[in-house]
């Protein structure tokens, strides 16, 4: 009788840990697979965007010049490549007459796509207004920073703009160099410590 009870107890106890182990390893594996699939999908999207950028007839510098020419005296505050599959464009924000102008420049033709939109500076948050006010006072422009970054990283700029790090206003330029993306941070002379 004791042997039968011991055999039943062993039979009941043994499957439980096996089931628990199988259950606990299945879930992380499925989560891991989803994370790996998501990372692979993200990498494919990045690769498609970079391929569209490499095939663009218009450079980032040309797109900035086109947008700045729309308003005499305008200066670029931010620019980035948008590799939408149907029509890749550069998104360019220029500063002119207390307004931030938004432009889309076709990366193949250099033509303006979809008109332009303007946002009064007073509608921006305090930090953005401060950064744009500092941009007006410096001698160097984003176009200058793009040229320096492209030379330093031996590549082509895909985006650029202003960032504030530790109360310093800097130009941040992302450059494609070979198969790598490199971020180049440049501090314009005369803006250190400005808020």
mmCIF file of C-alpha atoms in Angstrom:
data_model
loop_
_atom_site.group_PDB
_atom_site.id
_atom_site.type_symbol
_atom_site.label_atom_id
_atom_site.label_comp_id
_atom_site.label_asym_id
_atom_site.label_seq_id
_atom_site.Cartn_x
_atom_site.Cartn_y
_atom_site.Cartn_z
ATOM 1 C CA UNK A 1 0.000 0.000 0.000
ATOM 2 C CA UNK A 2 2.829 2.424 0.823
ATOM 3 C CA UNK A 3 4.543 1.594 -2.459
ATOM 4 C CA UNK A 4 1.372 2.319 -4.420
ATOM 5 C CA UNK A 5 0.914 5.660 -2.610
ATOM 6 C CA UNK A 6 4.574 6.563 -3.204
ATOM 7 C CA UNK A 7 4.256 5.659 -6.903
ATOM 8 C CA UNK A 8 1.122 7.824 -7.258
ATOM 9 C CA UNK A 9 2.834 10.746 -5.507
ATOM 10 C CA UNK A 10 5.853 10.487 -7.828
ATOM 11 C CA UNK A 11 3.541 10.252 -10.847
ATOM 12 C CA UNK A 12 1.647 13.385 -9.768
ATOM 13 C CA UNK A 13 4.737 15.396 -8.806
ATOM 14 C CA UNK A 14 6.986 14.645 -11.807
ATOM 15 C CA UNK A 15 4.786 16.015 -14.574
ATOM 16 C CA UNK A 16 4.175 19.311 -12.770
ATOM 17 C CA UNK A 17 7.734 20.642 -12.971
ATOM 18 C CA UNK A 18 8.079 19.488 -16.576
ATOM 19 C CA UNK A 19 4.896 21.331 -17.509
ATOM 20 C CA UNK A 20 5.941 24.417 -15.575
ATOM 21 C CA UNK A 21 9.350 24.445 -17.253
ATOM 22 C CA UNK A 22 7.833 24.012 -20.706
ATOM 23 C CA UNK A 23 5.330 26.768 -20.022
ATOM 24 C CA UNK A 24 7.908 29.200 -18.704
ATOM 25 C CA UNK A 25 10.336 28.695 -21.600
ATOM 26 C CA UNK A 26 7.685 28.998 -24.328
ATOM 27 C CA UNK A 27 6.616 32.510 -23.399
ATOM 28 C CA UNK A 28 10.046 34.160 -23.362
ATOM 29 C CA UNK A 29 10.909 32.399 -26.618
ATOM 30 C CA UNK A 30 7.812 33.844 -28.285
ATOM 31 C CA UNK A 31 8.555 37.276 -26.824
ATOM 32 C CA UNK A 32 12.143 36.951 -27.984
ATOM 33 C CA UNK A 33 10.984 35.990 -31.487
ATOM 34 C CA UNK A 34 8.640 38.998 -31.647
ATOM 35 C CA UNK A 35 11.418 41.314 -30.478
ATOM 36 C CA UNK A 36 13.815 39.841 -33.054
ATOM 37 C CA UNK A 37 11.176 40.184 -35.804
ATOM 38 C CA UNK A 38 10.501 43.773 -34.762
ATOM 39 C CA UNK A 39 14.224 44.610 -34.755
ATOM 40 C CA UNK A 40 14.647 42.988 -38.173
ATOM 41 C CA UNK A 41 11.634 44.917 -39.506
ATOM 42 C CA UNK A 42 13.020 48.188 -38.085
ATOM 43 C CA UNK A 43 16.408 47.498 -39.684
ATOM 44 C CA UNK A 44 14.741 46.790 -43.037
ATOM 45 C CA UNK A 45 12.888 50.123 -42.819
ATOM 46 C CA UNK A 46 16.144 51.942 -42.026
ATOM 47 C CA UNK A 47 17.905 50.195 -44.915
ATOM 48 C CA UNK A 48 15.082 51.180 -47.321
ATOM 49 C CA UNK A 49 15.273 54.799 -46.141
ATOM 50 C CA UNK A 50 19.060 54.882 -46.562
ATOM 51 C CA UNK A 51 18.787 53.362 -50.034
ATOM 52 C CA UNK A 52 16.243 56.002 -51.068
ATOM 53 C CA UNK A 53 18.539 58.711 -49.653
ATOM 54 C CA UNK A 54 21.567 57.376 -51.565
ATOM 55 C CA UNK A 55 19.500 57.449 -54.767
ATOM 56 C CA UNK A 56 18.362 61.060 -54.308
ATOM 57 C CA UNK A 57 19.374 63.536 -56.978
ATOM 58 C CA UNK A 58 19.092 66.468 -54.535
ATOM 59 C CA UNK A 59 21.469 66.750 -51.562
ATOM 60 C CA UNK A 60 20.533 67.980 -48.115
ATOM 61 C CA UNK A 61 22.525 71.192 -48.732
ATOM 62 C CA UNK A 62 20.651 71.795 -51.992
ATOM 63 C CA UNK A 63 17.302 71.241 -50.248
ATOM 64 C CA UNK A 64 18.232 73.838 -47.602
ATOM 65 C CA UNK A 65 19.255 76.338 -50.294
ATOM 66 C CA UNK A 66 15.961 75.780 -52.160
ATOM 67 C CA UNK A 67 13.894 76.354 -48.989
ATOM 68 C CA UNK A 68 15.929 79.421 -47.941
ATOM 69 C CA UNK A 69 15.508 80.962 -51.405
ATOM 70 C CA UNK A 70 11.715 81.032 -50.919
ATOM 71 C CA UNK A 71 12.052 83.888 -48.381
ATOM 72 C CA UNK A 72 14.927 86.372 -48.709
ATOM 73 C CA UNK A 73 17.039 86.252 -45.544
ATOM 74 C CA UNK A 74 15.625 82.942 -44.271
ATOM 75 C CA UNK A 75 17.916 80.525 -42.447
ATOM 76 C CA UNK A 76 17.441 76.784 -41.942
ATOM 77 C CA UNK A 77 16.764 75.681 -38.367
ATOM 78 C CA UNK A 78 16.131 71.972 -39.044
ATOM 79 C CA UNK A 79 16.295 69.597 -41.999
ATOM 80 C CA UNK A 80 15.795 65.859 -42.433
ATOM 81 C CA UNK A 81 15.316 63.296 -45.164
ATOM 82 C CA UNK A 82 11.924 61.562 -45.217
ATOM 83 C CA UNK A 83 12.106 58.406 -47.296
ATOM 84 C CA UNK A 84 8.420 57.912 -47.937
ATOM 85 C CA UNK A 85 8.371 55.165 -50.611
ATOM 86 C CA UNK A 86 6.018 57.019 -52.978
ATOM 87 C CA UNK A 87 7.931 60.319 -52.903
ATOM 88 C CA UNK A 88 11.043 60.879 -50.777
ATOM 89 C CA UNK A 89 11.386 64.480 -49.598
ATOM 90 C CA UNK A 90 13.516 66.678 -47.406
ATOM 91 C CA UNK A 91 11.576 68.299 -44.568
ATOM 92 C CA UNK A 92 13.079 71.758 -44.083
ATOM 93 C CA UNK A 93 12.193 74.281 -41.374
ATOM 94 C CA UNK A 94 13.394 77.811 -42.006
ATOM 95 C CA UNK A 95 13.281 80.861 -39.793
ATOM 96 C CA UNK A 96 12.105 84.136 -41.324
ATOM 97 C CA UNK A 97 10.227 87.185 -39.970
ATOM 98 C CA UNK A 98 9.274 85.683 -36.583
ATOM 99 C CA UNK A 99 7.883 82.576 -38.252
ATOM 100 C CA UNK A 100 9.061 79.023 -38.716
ATOM 101 C CA UNK A 101 8.298 77.923 -42.261
ATOM 102 C CA UNK A 102 7.792 74.227 -43.043
ATOM 103 C CA UNK A 103 8.723 73.038 -46.526
ATOM 104 C CA UNK A 104 8.842 69.656 -48.255
ATOM 105 C CA UNK A 105 11.438 69.505 -51.041
ATOM 106 C CA UNK A 106 11.206 66.601 -53.509
ATOM 107 C CA UNK A 107 14.462 64.626 -53.203
ATOM 108 C CA UNK A 108 14.428 63.722 -56.911
ATOM 109 C CA UNK A 109 13.478 67.041 -58.518
ATOM 110 C CA UNK A 110 14.076 69.779 -55.932
ATOM 111 C CA UNK A 111 10.511 71.052 -56.378
ATOM 112 C CA UNK A 112 8.351 72.217 -53.477
ATOM 113 C CA UNK A 113 5.780 69.564 -52.579
ATOM 114 C CA UNK A 114 2.438 70.449 -51.011
ATOM 115 C CA UNK A 115 2.981 74.152 -50.491
ATOM 116 C CA UNK A 116 4.353 75.623 -47.284
ATOM 117 C CA UNK A 117 3.109 76.260 -43.780
ATOM 118 C CA UNK A 118 4.185 78.875 -41.238
ATOM 119 C CA UNK A 119 4.022 78.871 -37.464
ATOM 120 C CA UNK A 120 4.487 82.104 -35.490
ATOM 121 C CA UNK A 121 7.419 81.938 -33.047
ATOM 122 C CA UNK A 122 5.139 82.963 -30.184
ATOM 123 C CA UNK A 123 3.318 79.625 -30.557
ATOM 124 C CA UNK A 124 6.493 77.636 -29.842
ATOM 125 C CA UNK A 125 7.579 76.611 -26.369
ATOM 126 C CA UNK A 126 10.128 78.750 -24.493
ATOM 127 C CA UNK A 127 13.096 76.456 -25.214
ATOM 128 C CA UNK A 128 12.444 76.398 -28.966
ATOM 129 C CA UNK A 129 12.028 80.190 -29.029
ATOM 130 C CA UNK A 130 15.305 80.556 -27.121
ATOM 131 C CA UNK A 131 17.145 78.233 -29.516
ATOM 132 C CA UNK A 132 15.817 80.083 -32.561
ATOM 133 C CA UNK A 133 16.684 83.457 -31.035
ATOM 134 C CA UNK A 134 20.251 82.181 -30.532
ATOM 135 C CA UNK A 135 20.311 80.946 -34.145
ATOM 136 C CA UNK A 136 19.595 84.494 -35.321
ATOM 137 C CA UNK A 137 22.558 85.917 -33.400
ATOM 138 C CA UNK A 138 25.284 83.536 -34.547
ATOM 139 C CA UNK A 139 27.378 84.074 -37.607
ATOM 140 C CA UNK A 140 27.447 80.423 -38.661
ATOM 141 C CA UNK A 141 24.494 78.762 -40.291
ATOM 142 C CA UNK A 142 23.297 75.179 -40.374
ATOM 143 C CA UNK A 143 24.552 74.991 -43.975
ATOM 144 C CA UNK A 144 28.083 75.737 -42.690
ATOM 145 C CA UNK A 145 27.755 73.024 -40.038
ATOM 146 C CA UNK A 146 26.584 70.511 -42.665
ATOM 147 C CA UNK A 147 29.662 71.205 -44.832
ATOM 148 C CA UNK A 148 32.013 70.807 -41.855
ATOM 149 C CA UNK A 149 30.280 67.603 -40.683
ATOM 150 C CA UNK A 150 30.339 66.047 -44.166
ATOM 151 C CA UNK A 151 34.071 66.726 -44.438
ATOM 152 C CA UNK A 152 34.813 65.510 -40.899
ATOM 153 C CA UNK A 153 32.829 62.286 -41.300
ATOM 154 C CA UNK A 154 33.683 61.776 -44.994
ATOM 155 C CA UNK A 155 30.064 61.301 -46.032
ATOM 156 C CA UNK A 156 26.704 62.877 -46.924
ATOM 157 C CA UNK A 157 24.438 64.565 -44.361
ATOM 158 C CA UNK A 158 20.946 63.077 -44.000
ATOM 159 C CA UNK A 159 19.689 65.428 -41.258
ATOM 160 C CA UNK A 160 20.667 68.400 -39.159
ATOM 161 C CA UNK A 161 19.310 70.747 -36.557
ATOM 162 C CA UNK A 162 19.792 72.483 -33.245
ATOM 163 C CA UNK A 163 20.153 70.745 -29.908
ATOM 164 C CA UNK A 164 20.841 72.089 -26.457
ATOM 165 C CA UNK A 165 23.162 70.038 -24.251
ATOM 166 C CA UNK A 166 24.169 71.244 -20.800
ATOM 167 C CA UNK A 167 22.933 74.755 -21.614
ATOM 168 C CA UNK A 168 24.991 74.878 -24.832
ATOM 169 C CA UNK A 169 23.374 75.310 -28.211
ATOM 170 C CA UNK A 170 24.924 73.027 -30.821
ATOM 171 C CA UNK A 171 24.365 71.893 -34.362
ATOM 172 C CA UNK A 172 23.732 68.136 -34.583
ATOM 173 C CA UNK A 173 24.338 66.655 -38.030
ATOM 174 C CA UNK A 174 23.794 62.995 -38.968
ATOM 175 C CA UNK A 175 26.074 61.847 -41.782
ATOM 176 C CA UNK A 176 26.067 58.614 -43.776
ATOM 177 C CA UNK A 177 29.667 57.510 -44.147
ATOM 178 C CA UNK A 178 30.066 54.220 -45.979
ATOM 179 C CA UNK A 179 27.499 51.970 -44.350
ATOM 180 C CA UNK A 180 27.540 53.828 -41.015
ATOM 181 C CA UNK A 181 25.507 56.660 -39.566
ATOM 182 C CA UNK A 182 27.620 59.167 -37.645
ATOM 183 C CA UNK A 183 26.391 62.049 -35.522
ATOM 184 C CA UNK A 184 28.589 65.134 -35.587
ATOM 185 C CA UNK A 185 28.012 67.766 -32.885
ATOM 186 C CA UNK A 186 29.373 71.253 -33.588
ATOM 187 C CA UNK A 187 29.242 74.222 -31.248
ATOM 188 C CA UNK A 188 28.898 77.484 -33.117
ATOM 189 C CA UNK A 189 31.357 80.126 -31.904
ATOM 190 C CA UNK A 190 29.853 82.638 -29.502
ATOM 191 C CA UNK A 191 26.853 80.680 -28.195
ATOM 192 C CA UNK A 192 28.358 78.817 -25.214
ATOM 193 C CA UNK A 193 26.269 79.150 -22.126
ATOM 194 C CA UNK A 194 23.520 81.156 -23.857
ATOM 195 C CA UNK A 195 19.986 80.206 -22.805
#
